[in-house]
CSV table of C-alpha atoms in Angstrom, one decimal:
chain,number,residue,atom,x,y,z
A,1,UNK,CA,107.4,111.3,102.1
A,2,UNK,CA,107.6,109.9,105.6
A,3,UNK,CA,110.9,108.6,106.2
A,4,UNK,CA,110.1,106.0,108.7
A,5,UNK,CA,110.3,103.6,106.0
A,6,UNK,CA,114.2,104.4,105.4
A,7,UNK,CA,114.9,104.0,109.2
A,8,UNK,CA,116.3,100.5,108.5
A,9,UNK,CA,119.3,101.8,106.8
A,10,UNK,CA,120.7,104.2,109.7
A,11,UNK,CA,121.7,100.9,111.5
A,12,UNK,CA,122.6,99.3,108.1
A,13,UNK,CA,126.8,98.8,107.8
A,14,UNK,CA,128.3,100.1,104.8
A,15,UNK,CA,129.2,100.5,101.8
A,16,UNK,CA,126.1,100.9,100.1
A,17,UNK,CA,125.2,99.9,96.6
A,18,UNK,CA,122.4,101.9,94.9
A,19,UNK,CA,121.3,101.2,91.8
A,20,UNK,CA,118.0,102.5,89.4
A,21,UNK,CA,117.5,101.9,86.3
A,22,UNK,CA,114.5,101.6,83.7
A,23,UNK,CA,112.3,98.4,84.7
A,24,UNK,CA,109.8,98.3,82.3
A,25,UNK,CA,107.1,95.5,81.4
A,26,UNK,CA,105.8,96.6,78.1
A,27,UNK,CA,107.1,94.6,75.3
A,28,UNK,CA,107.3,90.7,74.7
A,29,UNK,CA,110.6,90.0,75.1
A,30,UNK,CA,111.0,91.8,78.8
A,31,UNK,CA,112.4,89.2,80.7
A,32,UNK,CA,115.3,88.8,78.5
A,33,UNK,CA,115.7,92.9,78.5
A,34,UNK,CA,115.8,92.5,82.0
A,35,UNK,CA,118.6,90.1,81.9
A,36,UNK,CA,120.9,92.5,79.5
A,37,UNK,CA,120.2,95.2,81.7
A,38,UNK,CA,121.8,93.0,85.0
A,39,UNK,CA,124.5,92.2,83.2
A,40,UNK,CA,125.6,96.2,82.4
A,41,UNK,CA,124.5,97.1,86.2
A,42,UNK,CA,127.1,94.0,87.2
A,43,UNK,CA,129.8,95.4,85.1
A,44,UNK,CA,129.4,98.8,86.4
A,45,UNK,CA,129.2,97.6,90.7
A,46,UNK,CA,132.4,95.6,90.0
A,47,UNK,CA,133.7,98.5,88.6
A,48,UNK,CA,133.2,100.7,91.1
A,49,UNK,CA,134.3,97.8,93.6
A,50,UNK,CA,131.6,96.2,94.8
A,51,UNK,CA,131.6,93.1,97.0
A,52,UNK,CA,131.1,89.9,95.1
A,53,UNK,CA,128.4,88.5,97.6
A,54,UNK,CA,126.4,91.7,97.7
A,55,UNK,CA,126.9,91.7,94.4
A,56,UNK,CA,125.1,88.9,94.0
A,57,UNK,CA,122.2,89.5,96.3
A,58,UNK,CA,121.5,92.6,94.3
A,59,UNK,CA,121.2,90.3,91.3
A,60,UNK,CA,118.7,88.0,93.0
A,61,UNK,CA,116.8,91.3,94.2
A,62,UNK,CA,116.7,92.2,90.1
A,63,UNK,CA,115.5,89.4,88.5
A,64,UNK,CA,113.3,87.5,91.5
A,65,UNK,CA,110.7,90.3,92.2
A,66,UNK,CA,108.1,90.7,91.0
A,67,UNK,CA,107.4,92.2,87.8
A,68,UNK,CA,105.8,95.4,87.3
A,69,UNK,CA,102.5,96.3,85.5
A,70,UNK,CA,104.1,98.1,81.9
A,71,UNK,CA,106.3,100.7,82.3
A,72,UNK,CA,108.1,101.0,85.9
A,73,UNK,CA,111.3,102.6,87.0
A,74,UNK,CA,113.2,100.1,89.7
A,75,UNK,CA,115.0,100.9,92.9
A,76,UNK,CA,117.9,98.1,94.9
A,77,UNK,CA,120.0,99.6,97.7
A,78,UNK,CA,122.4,97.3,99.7
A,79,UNK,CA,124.4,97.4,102.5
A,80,UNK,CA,127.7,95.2,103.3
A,81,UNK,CA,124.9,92.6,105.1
A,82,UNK,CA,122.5,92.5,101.6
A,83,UNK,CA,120.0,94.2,100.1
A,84,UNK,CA,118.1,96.9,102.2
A,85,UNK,CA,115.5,98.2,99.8
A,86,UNK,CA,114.1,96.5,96.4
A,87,UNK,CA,111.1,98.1,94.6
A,88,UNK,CA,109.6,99.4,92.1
A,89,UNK,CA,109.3,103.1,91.2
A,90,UNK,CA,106.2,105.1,89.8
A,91,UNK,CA,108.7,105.9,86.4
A,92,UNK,CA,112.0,104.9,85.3
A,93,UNK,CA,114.9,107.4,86.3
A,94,UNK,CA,116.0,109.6,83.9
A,95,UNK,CA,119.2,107.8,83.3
A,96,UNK,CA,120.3,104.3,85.1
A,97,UNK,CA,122.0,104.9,88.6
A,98,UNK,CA,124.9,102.7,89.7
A,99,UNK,CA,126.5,103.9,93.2
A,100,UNK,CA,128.9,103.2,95.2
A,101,UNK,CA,129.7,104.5,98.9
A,102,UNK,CA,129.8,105.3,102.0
A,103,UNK,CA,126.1,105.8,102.8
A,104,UNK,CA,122.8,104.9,100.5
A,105,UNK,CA,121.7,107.2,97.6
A,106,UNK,CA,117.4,107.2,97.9
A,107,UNK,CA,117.0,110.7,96.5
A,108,UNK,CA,115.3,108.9,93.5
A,109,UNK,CA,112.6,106.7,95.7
A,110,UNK,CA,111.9,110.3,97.7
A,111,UNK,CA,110.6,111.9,94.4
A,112,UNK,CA,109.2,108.3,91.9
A,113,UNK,CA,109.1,105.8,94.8
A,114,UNK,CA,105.1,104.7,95.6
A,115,UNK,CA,104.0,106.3,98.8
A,116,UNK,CA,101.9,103.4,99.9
A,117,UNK,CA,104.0,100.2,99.7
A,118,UNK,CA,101.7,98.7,102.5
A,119,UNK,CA,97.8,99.4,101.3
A,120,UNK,CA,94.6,97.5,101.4
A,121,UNK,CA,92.4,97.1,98.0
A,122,UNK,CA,88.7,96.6,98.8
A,123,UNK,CA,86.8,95.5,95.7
A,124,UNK,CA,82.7,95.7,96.8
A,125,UNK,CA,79.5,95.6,96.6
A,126,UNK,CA,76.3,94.6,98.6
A,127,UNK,CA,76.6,91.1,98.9
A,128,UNK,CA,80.8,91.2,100.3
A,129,UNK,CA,84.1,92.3,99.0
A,130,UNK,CA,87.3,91.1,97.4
A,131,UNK,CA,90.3,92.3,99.7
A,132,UNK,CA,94.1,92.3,98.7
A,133,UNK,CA,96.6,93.6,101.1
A,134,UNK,CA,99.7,94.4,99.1
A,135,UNK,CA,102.8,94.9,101.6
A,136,UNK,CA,106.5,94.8,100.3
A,137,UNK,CA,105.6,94.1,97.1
A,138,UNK,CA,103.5,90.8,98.2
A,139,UNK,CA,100.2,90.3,97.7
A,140,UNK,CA,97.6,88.4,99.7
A,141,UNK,CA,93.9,88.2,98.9
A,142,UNK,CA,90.5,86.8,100.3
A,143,UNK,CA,86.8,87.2,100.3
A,144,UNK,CA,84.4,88.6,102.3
A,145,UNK,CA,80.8,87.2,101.6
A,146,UNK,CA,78.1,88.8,104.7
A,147,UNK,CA,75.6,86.2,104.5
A,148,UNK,CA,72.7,88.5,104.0
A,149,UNK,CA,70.3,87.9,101.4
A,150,UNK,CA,68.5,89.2,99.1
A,151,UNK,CA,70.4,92.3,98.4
A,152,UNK,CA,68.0,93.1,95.6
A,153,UNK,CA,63.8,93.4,95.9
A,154,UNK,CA,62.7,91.1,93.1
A,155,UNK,CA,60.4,92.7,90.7
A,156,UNK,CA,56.8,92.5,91.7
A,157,UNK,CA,57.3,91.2,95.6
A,158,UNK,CA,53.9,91.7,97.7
A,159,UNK,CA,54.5,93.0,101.0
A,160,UNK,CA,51.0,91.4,102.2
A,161,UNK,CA,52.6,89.1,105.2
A,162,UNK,CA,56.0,89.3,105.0
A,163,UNK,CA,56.6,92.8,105.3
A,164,UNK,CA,58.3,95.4,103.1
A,165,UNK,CA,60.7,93.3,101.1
A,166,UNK,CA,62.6,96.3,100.2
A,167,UNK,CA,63.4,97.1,104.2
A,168,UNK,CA,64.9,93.2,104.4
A,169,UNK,CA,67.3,93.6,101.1
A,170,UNK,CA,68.0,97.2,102.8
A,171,UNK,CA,69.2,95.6,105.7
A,172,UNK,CA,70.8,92.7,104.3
A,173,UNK,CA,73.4,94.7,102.1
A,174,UNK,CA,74.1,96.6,105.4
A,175,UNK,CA,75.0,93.2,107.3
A,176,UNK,CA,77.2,92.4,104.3
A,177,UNK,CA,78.5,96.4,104.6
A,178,UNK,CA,79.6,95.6,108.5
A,179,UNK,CA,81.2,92.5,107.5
A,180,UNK,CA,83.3,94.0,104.9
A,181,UNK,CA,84.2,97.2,107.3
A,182,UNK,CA,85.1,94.9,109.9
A,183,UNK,CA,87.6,92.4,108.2
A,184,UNK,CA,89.0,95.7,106.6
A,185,UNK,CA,89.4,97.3,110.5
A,186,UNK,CA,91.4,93.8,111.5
A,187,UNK,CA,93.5,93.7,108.4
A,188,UNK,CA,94.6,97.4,108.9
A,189,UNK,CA,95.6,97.0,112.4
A,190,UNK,CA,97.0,93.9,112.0
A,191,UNK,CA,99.2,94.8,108.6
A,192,UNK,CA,99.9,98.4,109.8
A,193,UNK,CA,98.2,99.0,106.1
A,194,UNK,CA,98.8,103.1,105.1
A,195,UNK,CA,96.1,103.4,103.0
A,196,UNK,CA,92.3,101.6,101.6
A,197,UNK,CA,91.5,102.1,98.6
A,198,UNK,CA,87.6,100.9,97.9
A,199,UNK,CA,86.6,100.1,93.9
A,200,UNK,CA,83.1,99.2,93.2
A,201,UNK,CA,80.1,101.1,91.8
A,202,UNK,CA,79.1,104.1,93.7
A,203,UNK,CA,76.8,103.5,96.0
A,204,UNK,CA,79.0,100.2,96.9
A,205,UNK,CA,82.1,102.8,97.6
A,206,UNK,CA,80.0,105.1,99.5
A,207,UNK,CA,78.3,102.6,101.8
A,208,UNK,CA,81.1,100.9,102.6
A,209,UNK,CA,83.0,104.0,103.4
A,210,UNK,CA,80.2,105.5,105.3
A,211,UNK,CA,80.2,102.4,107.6
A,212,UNK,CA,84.2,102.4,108.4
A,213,UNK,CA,84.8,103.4,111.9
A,214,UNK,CA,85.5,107.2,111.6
A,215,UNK,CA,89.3,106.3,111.9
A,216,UNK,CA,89.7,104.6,108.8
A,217,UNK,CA,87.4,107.0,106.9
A,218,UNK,CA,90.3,109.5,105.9
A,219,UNK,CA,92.3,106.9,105.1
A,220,UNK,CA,89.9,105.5,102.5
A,221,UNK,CA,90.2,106.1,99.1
A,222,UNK,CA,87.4,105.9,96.5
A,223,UNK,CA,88.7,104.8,93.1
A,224,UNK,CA,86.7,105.1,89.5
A,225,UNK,CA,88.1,101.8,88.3
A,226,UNK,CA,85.2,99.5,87.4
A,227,UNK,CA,82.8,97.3,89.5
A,228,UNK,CA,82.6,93.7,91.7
A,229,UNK,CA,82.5,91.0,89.0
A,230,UNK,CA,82.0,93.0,86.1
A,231,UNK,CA,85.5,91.7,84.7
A,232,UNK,CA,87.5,94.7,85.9
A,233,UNK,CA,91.1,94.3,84.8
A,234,UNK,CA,93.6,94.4,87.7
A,235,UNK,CA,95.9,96.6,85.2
A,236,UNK,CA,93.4,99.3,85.3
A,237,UNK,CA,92.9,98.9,89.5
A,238,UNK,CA,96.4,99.5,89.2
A,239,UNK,CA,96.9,102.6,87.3
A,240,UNK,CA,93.9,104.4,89.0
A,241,UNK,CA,96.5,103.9,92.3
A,242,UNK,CA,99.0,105.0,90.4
A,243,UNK,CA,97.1,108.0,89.7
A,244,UNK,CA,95.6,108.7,93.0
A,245,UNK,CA,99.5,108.4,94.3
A,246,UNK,CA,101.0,110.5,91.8
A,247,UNK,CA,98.1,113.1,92.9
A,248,UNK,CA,98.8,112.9,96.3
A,249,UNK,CA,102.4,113.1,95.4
A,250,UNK,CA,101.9,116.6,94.1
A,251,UNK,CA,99.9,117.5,97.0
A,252,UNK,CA,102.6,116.8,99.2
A,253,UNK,CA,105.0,118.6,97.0
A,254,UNK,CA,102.7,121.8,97.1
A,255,UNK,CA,101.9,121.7,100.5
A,256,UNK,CA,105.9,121.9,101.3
A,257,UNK,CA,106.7,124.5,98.8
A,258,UNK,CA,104.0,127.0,100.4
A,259,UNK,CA,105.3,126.5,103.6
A,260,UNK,CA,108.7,127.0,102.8
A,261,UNK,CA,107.8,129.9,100.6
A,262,UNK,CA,105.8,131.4,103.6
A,263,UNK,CA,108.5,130.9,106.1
A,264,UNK,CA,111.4,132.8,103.9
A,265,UNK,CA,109.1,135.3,103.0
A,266,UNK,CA,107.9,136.3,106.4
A,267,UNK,CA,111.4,135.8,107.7
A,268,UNK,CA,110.2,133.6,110.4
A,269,UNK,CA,113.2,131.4,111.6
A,270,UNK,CA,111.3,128.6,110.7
A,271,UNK,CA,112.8,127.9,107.0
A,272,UNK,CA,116.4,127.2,106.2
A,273,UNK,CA,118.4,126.7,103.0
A,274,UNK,CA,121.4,126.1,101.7
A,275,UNK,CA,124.0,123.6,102.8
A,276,UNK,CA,124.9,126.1,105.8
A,277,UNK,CA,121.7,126.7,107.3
A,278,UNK,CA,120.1,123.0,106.7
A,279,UNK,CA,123.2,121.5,108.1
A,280,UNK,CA,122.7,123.6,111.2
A,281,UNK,CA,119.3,123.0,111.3
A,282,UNK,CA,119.7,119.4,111.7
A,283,UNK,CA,122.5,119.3,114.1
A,284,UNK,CA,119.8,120.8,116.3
A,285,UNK,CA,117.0,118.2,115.3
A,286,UNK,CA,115.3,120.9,114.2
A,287,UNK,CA,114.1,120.0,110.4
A,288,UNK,CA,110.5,118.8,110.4
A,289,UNK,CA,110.6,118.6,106.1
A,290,UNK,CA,113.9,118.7,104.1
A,291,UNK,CA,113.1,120.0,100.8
A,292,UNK,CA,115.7,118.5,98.0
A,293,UNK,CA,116.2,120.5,94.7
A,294,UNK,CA,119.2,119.9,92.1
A,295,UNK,CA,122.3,119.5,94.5
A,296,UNK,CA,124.6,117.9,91.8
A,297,UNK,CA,128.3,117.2,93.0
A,298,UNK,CA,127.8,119.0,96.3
A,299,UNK,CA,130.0,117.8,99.2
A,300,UNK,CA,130.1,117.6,103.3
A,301,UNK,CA,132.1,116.9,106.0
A,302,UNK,CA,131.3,115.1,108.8
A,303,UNK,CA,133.0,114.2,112.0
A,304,UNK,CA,133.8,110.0,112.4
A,305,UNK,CA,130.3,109.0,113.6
A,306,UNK,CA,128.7,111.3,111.3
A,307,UNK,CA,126.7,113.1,114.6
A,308,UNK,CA,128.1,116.6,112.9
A,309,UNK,CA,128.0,117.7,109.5
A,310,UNK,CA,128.7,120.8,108.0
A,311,UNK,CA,129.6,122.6,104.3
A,312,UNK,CA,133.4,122.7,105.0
A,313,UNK,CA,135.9,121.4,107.4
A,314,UNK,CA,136.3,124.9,109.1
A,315,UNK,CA,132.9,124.8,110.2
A,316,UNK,CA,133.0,121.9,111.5
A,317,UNK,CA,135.5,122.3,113.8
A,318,UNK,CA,134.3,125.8,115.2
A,319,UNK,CA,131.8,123.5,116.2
A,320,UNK,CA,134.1,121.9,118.3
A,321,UNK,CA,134.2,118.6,115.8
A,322,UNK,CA,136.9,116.9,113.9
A,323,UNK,CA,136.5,116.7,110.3
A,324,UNK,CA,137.0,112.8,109.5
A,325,UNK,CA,135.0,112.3,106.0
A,326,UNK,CA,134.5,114.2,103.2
A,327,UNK,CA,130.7,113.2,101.5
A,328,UNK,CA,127.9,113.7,99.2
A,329,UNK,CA,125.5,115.8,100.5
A,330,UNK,CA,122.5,114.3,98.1
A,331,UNK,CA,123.6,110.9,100.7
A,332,UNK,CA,124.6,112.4,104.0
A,333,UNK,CA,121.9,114.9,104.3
A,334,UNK,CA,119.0,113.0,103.6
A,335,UNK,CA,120.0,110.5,105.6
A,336,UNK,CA,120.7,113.1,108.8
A,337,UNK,CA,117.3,114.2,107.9
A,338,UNK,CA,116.2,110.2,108.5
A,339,UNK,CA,117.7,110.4,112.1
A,340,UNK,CA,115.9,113.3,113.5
A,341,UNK,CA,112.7,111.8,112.2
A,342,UNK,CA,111.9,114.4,109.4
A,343,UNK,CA,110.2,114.1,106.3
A,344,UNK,CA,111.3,113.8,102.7
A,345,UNK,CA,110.2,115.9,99.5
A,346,UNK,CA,112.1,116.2,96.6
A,347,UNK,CA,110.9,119.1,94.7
A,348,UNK,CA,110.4,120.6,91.6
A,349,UNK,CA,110.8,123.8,89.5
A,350,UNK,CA,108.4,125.7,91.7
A,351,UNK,CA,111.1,126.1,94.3
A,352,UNK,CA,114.6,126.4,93.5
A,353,UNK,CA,116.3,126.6,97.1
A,354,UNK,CA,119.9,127.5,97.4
A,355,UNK,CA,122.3,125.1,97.2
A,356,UNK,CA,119.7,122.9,96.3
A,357,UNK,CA,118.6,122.2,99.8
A,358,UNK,CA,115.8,123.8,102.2
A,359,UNK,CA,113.8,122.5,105.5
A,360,UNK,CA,110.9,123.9,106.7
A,361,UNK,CA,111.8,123.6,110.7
A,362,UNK,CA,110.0,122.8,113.6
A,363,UNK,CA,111.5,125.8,115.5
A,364,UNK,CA,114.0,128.6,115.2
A,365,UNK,CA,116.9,127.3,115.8
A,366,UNK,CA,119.8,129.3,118.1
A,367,UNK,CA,122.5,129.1,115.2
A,368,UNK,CA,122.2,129.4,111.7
């Protein structure tokens, strides 16, 4: 996951409240659920000391968004200034999260957050398209309609004076194609959209696609999830992004543990794990993808502006720094990975780093 999206929370004043929990739409009487399940997530942040305003904010950030499309895990962090993050997860967590500390928990929105909070949905066919920009959670949506007609050769046209009726529907669904791609080229520029993902029949999909400039072609996404006004349900647009996300998800995943797996195995200098090594790594800037297994209760320390961290206050301070803060390394590490720009990928059984913690690095660095 790319972390630029987290960047937000390195400036971000603490304490931090995190808190996940199971945010499900499915049964009739949801919206009270939801209620009960504030009330237990209040008791437990005044518990563990929260402040009564954030408190509060975290509460508005529960019960005002938006809610989810049947089952649905949610994410809220805050900082001592309000809420930082609120939004839904692909799944609930395993069990309900309630934190807090010093710095934010996000290990949970690294491995079930939705990897494209700002995307573009392009519903088409020949004669225009339905567009819905969905960023933070808002949704905006419009129509494009091309103005070229007929799209479709009526049944038994003569050609004798008019010309071939079938080249002028032809090239009226391609005026309505350029339309579309053009109000999809302003709306990704202008809303920094991640990814397009086009429903419609096939041809639709494919012409559309195949008239994109060739910048926004590999960030278009075909989806099998009905046709223009054929009564497609918006439930079903949304699972099939589900899907494709989770898909991509996994790709991601793969694509990191094959790296990693390459780099140890060749011995390269290029892969580091364990709290030692990945702690090194990023005190050089060196980690171009942290890798996060199972790091349970592990621990830190970190000098007073957090600008060294290592396993254990000795090696801190052969590094010449003084040990001020003892901290979770599932918080202080993936943040630190945050700063110097690296990216995010919390894995699964098919690498089991030590320590729970790997990188795949950008370059060897000089101490390990």
């Amino acid at each position: 996951m790319n972390s630029d999206r987290f960047r937000q929370l390195l400036d971000a004043p603490g304490p931090f409240a995190s808190v996940y929990f199971d945010d499900s739409h499915d049964t009739h009487d949801a919206e009270a659920q939801l209620e009960l399940k504030w009330r237990a997530l209040r008791e437990q942040l005044e518990e563990q000391g929260a402040d009564e305003a954030v408190t509060d904010e975290i509460g508005r950030a529960v019960l005002d968004l938006r809610a989810p499309i049947g089952r649905s895990g949610r994410a809220v962090v805050a900082s001592a200034d309000g809420v930082v993050l609120n939004e839904h997860l692909l799944r609930p967590t395993a069990e309900t999260v309630v934190r807090v500390s010093d710095l934010p928990y996000i290990v949970p929105i690294v491995e079930l957050g939705v990897p494209h909070p700002t995307y573009l949905l392009v519903v088409v066919d020949h004669t225009g398209a339905d567009l819905t920009t969905h960023i933070d959670d808002t949704l905006h949506s419009e129509t494009v309609d091309g103005g070229g007609y007929p799209v479709h050769k009526a049944a038994g046209a003569e050609t004798s004076g008019y010309g071939d009726p079938q080249l002028r529907t032809q090239e009226s669904a391609r005026k309505n194609m350029r339309a579309v791609a053009d109000r999809v080229g302003e709306l990704f520029d202008q809303k920094n959209i991640d990814t397009i993902f086009v429903v419609g029949e096939v041809r639709s999909r494919s012409d559309l696609i195949a008239t994109l400039p060739e910048r926004l072609r590999d960030r278009a996404v075909p989806l099998q999830a009905g046709a223009r006004h054929s009564g497609a349900d918006f439930e079903d647009i949304q699972r099939a992004i589900e899907a494709e996300s989770a898909k991509q998800r996994l790709s991601v995943i793969d694509s990191a543990a094959e790296r990693f797996t390459a780099e140890v195995g060749r011995q390269s200098g290029l892969a580091a794990e364990g709290l030692g090594a990945v702690c090194s790594a990023l005190r050089q800037g060196a980690v171009d993808t942290m890798i996060i297994g199972e790091i349970d209760d592990a621990t830190v320390v970190a000098d007073e502006g957090m600008t060294a961290v290592a396993p254990n206050a000795d090696v801190l301070s052969e590094q010449g720094a003084a040990p001020a803060k003892t901290l979770r390394a599932d918080e202080a590490l993936p943040l630190l990975a945050i700063s110097v720009g690296a990216s995010l990928v919390r894995t699964d059984e098919r690498i089991d780093p030590a320590d729970g913690i790997g990188a795949v690095l950008r370059y060897a660095p000089t101490l390990h």
